[in-house]
mmCIF file of N, CA and C in Angstrom:
data_model
loop_
_atom_site.group_PDB
_atom_site.id
_atom_site.type_symbol
_atom_site.label_atom_id
_atom_site.label_comp_id
_atom_site.label_asym_id
_atom_site.label_seq_id
_atom_site.Cartn_x
_atom_site.Cartn_y
_atom_site.Cartn_z
ATOM 1 N N MET G 85 -46.550 -118.974 215.951
ATOM 2 C CA MET G 85 -45.647 -117.869 215.699
ATOM 3 C C MET G 85 -46.348 -116.779 214.894
ATOM 4 N N LEU G 86 -47.104 -117.190 213.916
ATOM 5 C CA LEU G 86 -47.805 -116.224 213.083
ATOM 6 C C LEU G 86 -48.873 -115.483 213.888
ATOM 7 N N GLN G 87 -49.548 -116.208 214.763
ATOM 8 C CA GLN G 87 -50.580 -115.560 215.568
ATOM 9 C C GLN G 87 -49.970 -114.499 216.482
ATOM 10 N N GLY G 88 -48.867 -114.765 217.051
ATOM 11 C CA GLY G 88 -48.207 -113.806 217.925
ATOM 12 C C GLY G 88 -47.795 -112.563 217.163
ATOM 13 N N HIS G 89 -47.308 -112.771 215.945
ATOM 14 C CA HIS G 89 -46.892 -111.646 215.117
ATOM 15 C C HIS G 89 -48.096 -110.772 214.751
ATOM 16 N N THR G 90 -49.208 -111.418 214.394
ATOM 17 C CA THR G 90 -50.416 -110.684 214.027
ATOM 18 C C THR G 90 -50.947 -109.912 215.230
ATOM 19 N N ALA G 91 -50.934 -110.558 216.386
ATOM 20 C CA ALA G 91 -51.411 -109.891 217.592
ATOM 21 C C ALA G 91 -50.524 -108.691 217.911
ATOM 22 N N HIS G 92 -49.225 -108.852 217.759
ATOM 23 C CA HIS G 92 -48.304 -107.747 218.003
ATOM 24 C C HIS G 92 -48.570 -106.605 217.018
ATOM 25 N N TYR G 93 -48.801 -106.970 215.758
ATOM 26 C CA TYR G 93 -49.087 -105.977 214.726
ATOM 27 C C TYR G 93 -50.356 -105.197 215.074
ATOM 28 N N LEU G 94 -51.400 -105.913 215.511
ATOM 29 C CA LEU G 94 -52.649 -105.248 215.868
ATOM 30 C C LEU G 94 -52.463 -104.338 217.078
ATOM 31 N N ASN G 95 -51.654 -104.776 218.047
ATOM 32 C CA ASN G 95 -51.400 -103.938 219.213
ATOM 33 C C ASN G 95 -50.655 -102.671 218.817
ATOM 34 N N VAL G 96 -49.707 -102.812 217.919
ATOM 35 C CA VAL G 96 -48.966 -101.642 217.447
ATOM 36 C C VAL G 96 -49.914 -100.692 216.715
ATOM 37 N N ARG G 97 -50.801 -101.232 215.885
ATOM 38 C CA ARG G 97 -51.752 -100.402 215.148
ATOM 39 C C ARG G 97 -52.681 -99.656 216.109
ATOM 40 N N LYS G 98 -53.138 -100.372 217.138
ATOM 41 C CA LYS G 98 -54.020 -99.732 218.110
ATOM 42 C C LYS G 98 -53.293 -98.609 218.831
ATOM 43 N N SER G 99 -52.079 -98.856 219.216
ATOM 44 C CA SER G 99 -51.342 -97.829 219.947
ATOM 45 C C SER G 99 -51.038 -96.639 219.041
ATOM 46 N N ASN G 100 -50.771 -96.891 217.775
ATOM 47 C CA ASN G 100 -50.511 -95.785 216.853
ATOM 48 C C ASN G 100 -51.758 -94.924 216.655
ATOM 49 N N THR G 101 -52.898 -95.562 216.528
ATOM 50 C CA THR G 101 -54.120 -94.783 216.321
ATOM 51 C C THR G 101 -54.479 -94.007 217.572
ATOM 52 N N LYS G 102 -54.208 -94.576 218.731
ATOM 53 C CA LYS G 102 -54.517 -93.863 219.966
ATOM 54 C C LYS G 102 -53.663 -92.603 220.082
ATOM 55 N N THR G 103 -52.403 -92.708 219.778
ATOM 56 C CA THR G 103 -51.546 -91.529 219.887
ATOM 57 C C THR G 103 -51.866 -90.525 218.785
ATOM 58 N N ALA G 104 -52.264 -91.037 217.641
ATOM 59 C CA ALA G 104 -52.570 -90.136 216.540
ATOM 60 C C ALA G 104 -53.806 -89.300 216.855
ATOM 61 N N ASP G 105 -54.757 -89.869 217.586
ATOM 62 C CA ASP G 105 -55.977 -89.138 217.913
ATOM 63 C C ASP G 105 -55.714 -88.009 218.902
ATOM 64 N N THR G 106 -54.737 -88.190 219.775
ATOM 65 C CA THR G 106 -54.502 -87.173 220.799
ATOM 66 C C THR G 106 -53.627 -86.030 220.296
ATOM 67 N N THR G 107 -52.906 -86.238 219.220
ATOM 68 C CA THR G 107 -52.033 -85.177 218.719
ATOM 69 C C THR G 107 -52.843 -84.163 217.929
ATOM 70 N N THR G 108 -52.336 -82.977 217.850
ATOM 71 C CA THR G 108 -53.029 -81.943 217.082
ATOM 72 C C THR G 108 -52.757 -82.151 215.605
ATOM 73 N N PRO G 109 -53.740 -81.934 214.775
ATOM 74 C CA PRO G 109 -53.532 -82.133 213.343
ATOM 75 C C PRO G 109 -52.621 -81.049 212.771
ATOM 76 N N THR G 110 -51.836 -81.445 211.828
ATOM 77 C CA THR G 110 -50.948 -80.480 211.178
ATOM 78 C C THR G 110 -51.640 -79.935 209.943
ATOM 79 N N THR G 111 -51.358 -78.698 209.627
ATOM 80 C CA THR G 111 -51.970 -78.103 208.440
ATOM 81 C C THR G 111 -51.131 -78.458 207.229
ATOM 82 N N THR G 112 -51.809 -78.813 206.195
ATOM 83 C CA THR G 112 -51.124 -79.133 204.946
ATOM 84 C C THR G 112 -51.256 -77.950 204.005
ATOM 85 N N ALA G 113 -50.547 -78.020 202.922
ATOM 86 C CA ALA G 113 -50.601 -76.940 201.932
ATOM 87 C C ALA G 113 -52.010 -76.799 201.377
ATOM 88 N N ALA G 114 -52.706 -77.909 201.225
ATOM 89 C CA ALA G 114 -54.054 -77.859 200.661
ATOM 90 C C ALA G 114 -55.010 -77.124 201.596
ATOM 91 N N THR G 115 -54.902 -77.365 202.889
ATOM 92 C CA THR G 115 -55.827 -76.698 203.806
ATOM 93 C C THR G 115 -55.516 -75.215 203.914
ATOM 94 N N THR G 116 -54.252 -74.836 203.924
ATOM 95 C CA THR G 116 -53.934 -73.411 204.015
ATOM 96 C C THR G 116 -54.356 -72.699 202.741
ATOM 97 N N LEU G 117 -54.172 -73.347 201.616
ATOM 98 C CA LEU G 117 -54.593 -72.752 200.355
ATOM 99 C C LEU G 117 -56.104 -72.597 200.338
ATOM 100 N N LYS G 118 -56.794 -73.610 200.818
ATOM 101 C CA LYS G 118 -58.249 -73.556 200.849
ATOM 102 C C LYS G 118 -58.711 -72.411 201.745
ATOM 103 N N GLY G 119 -58.049 -72.238 202.861
ATOM 104 C CA GLY G 119 -58.403 -71.150 203.759
ATOM 105 C C GLY G 119 -58.198 -69.793 203.116
ATOM 106 N N LYS G 120 -57.112 -69.637 202.370
ATOM 107 C CA LYS G 120 -56.840 -68.357 201.713
ATOM 108 C C LYS G 120 -57.886 -68.063 200.651
ATOM 109 N N THR G 121 -58.226 -69.076 199.860
ATOM 110 C CA THR G 121 -59.223 -68.840 198.826
ATOM 111 C C THR G 121 -60.579 -68.573 199.452
ATOM 112 N N GLY G 122 -60.855 -69.214 200.578
ATOM 113 C CA GLY G 122 -62.115 -68.962 201.268
ATOM 114 C C GLY G 122 -62.208 -67.526 201.733
ATOM 115 N N SER G 123 -61.102 -66.992 202.248
ATOM 116 C CA SER G 123 -61.126 -65.602 202.712
ATOM 117 C C SER G 123 -61.253 -64.644 201.532
ATOM 118 N N LYS G 124 -60.662 -65.004 200.405
ATOM 119 C CA LYS G 124 -60.803 -64.154 199.217
ATOM 120 C C LYS G 124 -62.250 -64.133 198.751
ATOM 121 N N ILE G 125 -62.893 -65.300 198.810
ATOM 122 C CA ILE G 125 -64.297 -65.374 198.412
ATOM 123 C C ILE G 125 -65.143 -64.518 199.344
ATOM 124 N N LYS G 126 -64.860 -64.580 200.634
ATOM 125 C CA LYS G 126 -65.610 -63.771 201.597
ATOM 126 C C LYS G 126 -65.405 -62.288 201.324
ATOM 127 N N GLU G 127 -64.170 -61.907 200.991
ATOM 128 C CA GLU G 127 -63.893 -60.503 200.682
ATOM 129 C C GLU G 127 -64.694 -60.049 199.470
ATOM 130 N N LYS G 128 -64.744 -60.900 198.439
ATOM 131 C CA LYS G 128 -65.513 -60.555 197.248
ATOM 132 C C LYS G 128 -66.986 -60.399 197.584
ATOM 133 N N GLU G 129 -67.511 -61.329 198.400
ATOM 134 C CA GLU G 129 -68.913 -61.237 198.791
ATOM 135 C C GLU G 129 -69.174 -59.953 199.568
ATOM 136 N N ASN G 130 -68.254 -59.603 200.454
ATOM 137 C CA ASN G 130 -68.419 -58.381 201.240
ATOM 138 C C ASN G 130 -68.416 -57.149 200.346
ATOM 139 N N THR G 131 -67.506 -57.119 199.367
ATOM 140 C CA THR G 131 -67.466 -55.962 198.471
ATOM 141 C C THR G 131 -68.733 -55.896 197.631
ATOM 142 N N ARG G 132 -69.239 -57.042 197.207
ATOM 143 C CA ARG G 132 -70.487 -57.050 196.441
ATOM 144 C C ARG G 132 -71.640 -56.521 197.282
ATOM 145 N N GLU G 133 -71.698 -56.953 198.542
ATOM 146 C CA GLU G 133 -72.761 -56.476 199.422
ATOM 147 C C GLU G 133 -72.658 -54.967 199.623
ATOM 148 N N GLU G 134 -71.435 -54.464 199.785
ATOM 149 C CA GLU G 134 -71.248 -53.025 199.957
ATOM 150 C C GLU G 134 -71.693 -52.275 198.709
ATOM 151 N N GLU G 135 -71.355 -52.823 197.529
ATOM 152 C CA GLU G 135 -71.766 -52.181 196.284
ATOM 153 C C GLU G 135 -73.284 -52.151 196.180
ATOM 154 N N ARG G 136 -73.929 -53.258 196.549
ATOM 155 C CA ARG G 136 -75.391 -53.303 196.510
ATOM 156 C C ARG G 136 -75.983 -52.263 197.452
ATOM 157 N N LYS G 137 -75.429 -52.187 198.652
ATOM 158 C CA LYS G 137 -75.929 -51.211 199.624
ATOM 159 C C LYS G 137 -75.759 -49.798 199.090
ATOM 160 N N ASN G 138 -74.603 -49.525 198.468
ATOM 161 C CA ASN G 138 -74.359 -48.195 197.910
ATOM 162 C C ASN G 138 -75.365 -47.873 196.813
ATOM 163 N N LYS G 139 -75.646 -48.855 195.953
ATOM 164 C CA LYS G 139 -76.613 -48.638 194.884
ATOM 165 C C LYS G 139 -77.987 -48.344 195.459
ATOM 166 N N VAL G 140 -78.364 -49.116 196.468
ATOM 167 C CA VAL G 140 -79.670 -48.907 197.090
ATOM 168 C C VAL G 140 -79.731 -47.526 197.734
ATOM 169 N N ASP G 141 -78.660 -47.142 198.417
ATOM 170 C CA ASP G 141 -78.619 -45.821 199.051
ATOM 171 C C ASP G 141 -78.746 -44.714 198.011
ATOM 172 N N LYS G 142 -78.013 -44.840 196.920
ATOM 173 C CA LYS G 142 -78.077 -43.834 195.863
ATOM 174 C C LYS G 142 -79.483 -43.754 195.282
ATOM 175 N N GLU G 143 -80.091 -44.919 195.072
ATOM 176 C CA GLU G 143 -81.432 -44.958 194.502
ATOM 177 C C GLU G 143 -82.439 -44.298 195.443
ATOM 178 N N THR G 144 -82.342 -44.591 196.723
ATOM 179 C CA THR G 144 -83.281 -43.987 197.674
ATOM 180 C C THR G 144 -83.062 -42.478 197.767
ATOM 181 N N LYS G 145 -81.821 -42.031 197.733
ATOM 182 C CA LYS G 145 -81.539 -40.596 197.759
ATOM 183 C C LYS G 145 -82.128 -39.909 196.532
ATOM 184 N N ARG G 146 -81.969 -40.548 195.379
ATOM 185 C CA ARG G 146 -82.494 -39.985 194.141
ATOM 186 C C ARG G 146 -84.019 -39.889 194.211
ATOM 187 N N GLN G 147 -84.649 -40.951 194.712
ATOM 188 C CA GLN G 147 -86.109 -40.943 194.832
ATOM 189 C C GLN G 147 -86.578 -39.855 195.792
ATOM 190 N N LYS G 148 -85.873 -39.693 196.905
ATOM 191 C CA LYS G 148 -86.244 -38.654 197.864
ATOM 192 C C LYS G 148 -86.132 -37.275 197.230
ATOM 193 N N LYS G 149 -85.052 -37.060 196.460
ATOM 194 C CA LYS G 149 -84.879 -35.769 195.787
ATOM 195 C C LYS G 149 -86.032 -35.508 194.829
ATOM 196 N N GLU G 150 -86.383 -36.529 194.039
ATOM 197 C CA GLU G 150 -87.474 -36.377 193.083
ATOM 198 C C GLU G 150 -88.778 -36.057 193.800
ATOM 199 N N GLU G 151 -89.040 -36.762 194.900
ATOM 200 C CA GLU G 151 -90.270 -36.513 195.652
ATOM 201 C C GLU G 151 -90.285 -35.094 196.209
ATOM 202 N N GLU G 152 -89.158 -34.640 196.732
ATOM 203 C CA GLU G 152 -89.080 -33.284 197.272
ATOM 204 C C GLU G 152 -89.302 -32.250 196.171
ATOM 205 N N GLU G 153 -88.704 -32.486 195.001
ATOM 206 C CA GLU G 153 -88.880 -31.558 193.886
ATOM 207 C C GLU G 153 -90.342 -31.509 193.453
ATOM 208 N N GLU G 154 -90.979 -32.681 193.397
ATOM 209 C CA GLU G 154 -92.389 -32.720 193.015
ATOM 210 C C GLU G 154 -93.246 -31.975 194.033
ATOM 211 N N GLU G 155 -92.946 -32.175 195.317
ATOM 212 C CA GLU G 155 -93.702 -31.479 196.359
ATOM 213 C C GLU G 155 -93.522 -29.966 196.238
ATOM 214 N N GLU G 156 -92.292 -29.528 195.980
ATOM 215 C CA GLU G 156 -92.028 -28.097 195.821
ATOM 216 C C GLU G 156 -92.794 -27.532 194.629
ATOM 217 N N GLU G 157 -92.802 -28.275 193.528
ATOM 218 C CA GLU G 157 -93.521 -27.822 192.340
ATOM 219 C C GLU G 157 -95.016 -27.722 192.629
ATOM 220 N N GLU G 158 -95.546 -28.721 193.342
ATOM 221 C CA GLU G 158 -96.971 -28.692 193.682
ATOM 222 C C GLU G 158 -97.290 -27.499 194.579
ATOM 223 N N GLU G 159 -96.419 -27.232 195.547
ATOM 224 C CA GLU G 159 -96.632 -26.090 196.437
ATOM 225 C C GLU G 159 -96.605 -24.785 195.655
ATOM 226 N N GLU G 160 -95.665 -24.663 194.724
ATOM 227 C CA GLU G 160 -95.574 -23.454 193.902
ATOM 228 C C GLU G 160 -96.833 -23.280 193.061
ATOM 229 N N GLU G 161 -97.312 -24.384 192.482
ATOM 230 C CA GLU G 161 -98.522 -24.318 191.665
ATOM 231 C C GLU G 161 -99.718 -23.899 192.519
ATOM 232 N N GLU G 162 -99.809 -24.450 193.726
ATOM 233 C CA GLU G 162 -100.913 -24.088 194.616
ATOM 234 C C GLU G 162 -100.846 -22.608 194.981
ATOM 235 N N GLU G 163 -99.636 -22.124 195.255
ATOM 236 C CA GLU G 163 -99.470 -20.707 195.590
ATOM 237 C C GLU G 163 -99.874 -19.826 194.418
ATOM 238 N N GLU G 164 -99.486 -20.221 193.207
ATOM 239 C CA GLU G 164 -99.844 -19.450 192.016
ATOM 240 C C GLU G 164 -101.356 -19.434 191.827
ATOM 241 N N GLU G 165 -101.993 -20.586 192.045
ATOM 242 C CA GLU G 165 -103.447 -20.655 191.903
ATOM 243 C C GLU G 165 -104.133 -19.760 192.930
ATOM 244 N N GLU G 166 -103.608 -19.780 194.167
ATOM 245 C CA GLU G 166 -104.187 -18.932 195.207
ATOM 246 C C GLU G 166 -104.033 -17.455 194.849
ATOM 247 N N GLU G 167 -102.876 -17.090 194.309
ATOM 248 C CA GLU G 167 -102.639 -15.700 193.910
ATOM 249 C C GLU G 167 -103.592 -15.294 192.797
ATOM 250 N N GLU G 168 -103.800 -16.193 191.837
ATOM 251 C CA GLU G 168 -104.714 -15.901 190.732
ATOM 252 C C GLU G 168 -106.137 -15.720 191.245
ATOM 253 N N GLU G 169 -106.538 -16.570 192.200
ATOM 254 C CA GLU G 169 -107.879 -16.455 192.768
ATOM 255 C C GLU G 169 -108.046 -15.123 193.505
ATOM 256 N N GLU G 170 -107.006 -14.719 194.227
ATOM 257 C CA GLU G 170 -107.061 -13.451 194.951
ATOM 258 C C GLU G 170 -107.154 -12.276 193.974
ATOM 259 N N GLU G 171 -106.436 -12.365 192.863
ATOM 260 C CA GLU G 171 -106.473 -11.300 191.863
ATOM 261 C C GLU G 171 -107.855 -11.209 191.226
ATOM 262 N N GLU G 172 -108.488 -12.348 191.021
ATOM 263 C CA GLU G 172 -109.814 -12.362 190.414
ATOM 264 C C GLU G 172 -110.846 -11.734 191.341
ATOM 265 N N ARG G 173 -110.649 -11.842 192.640
ATOM 266 C CA ARG G 173 -111.595 -11.282 193.605
ATOM 267 C C ARG G 173 -111.422 -9.807 193.618
#
């Protein structure tokens, strides 16, 4: 009698696991919460990346301006030197 009961119990367990595998998993509060926090983390990372890109862009623009100003100053100095040489002649 006990063996039959155990065998029946095992058959029920097998059938329950088989049906459980084919069903779609349900979302729990923990998984939805985890998903929300994950998206918030991604948003923060994206904003940080954008801030970094903006800083880099600003820095490169500033460097380009400085280089252009230096080039203009050098050109002006060269022109002044040429004018002085012409005056001396």
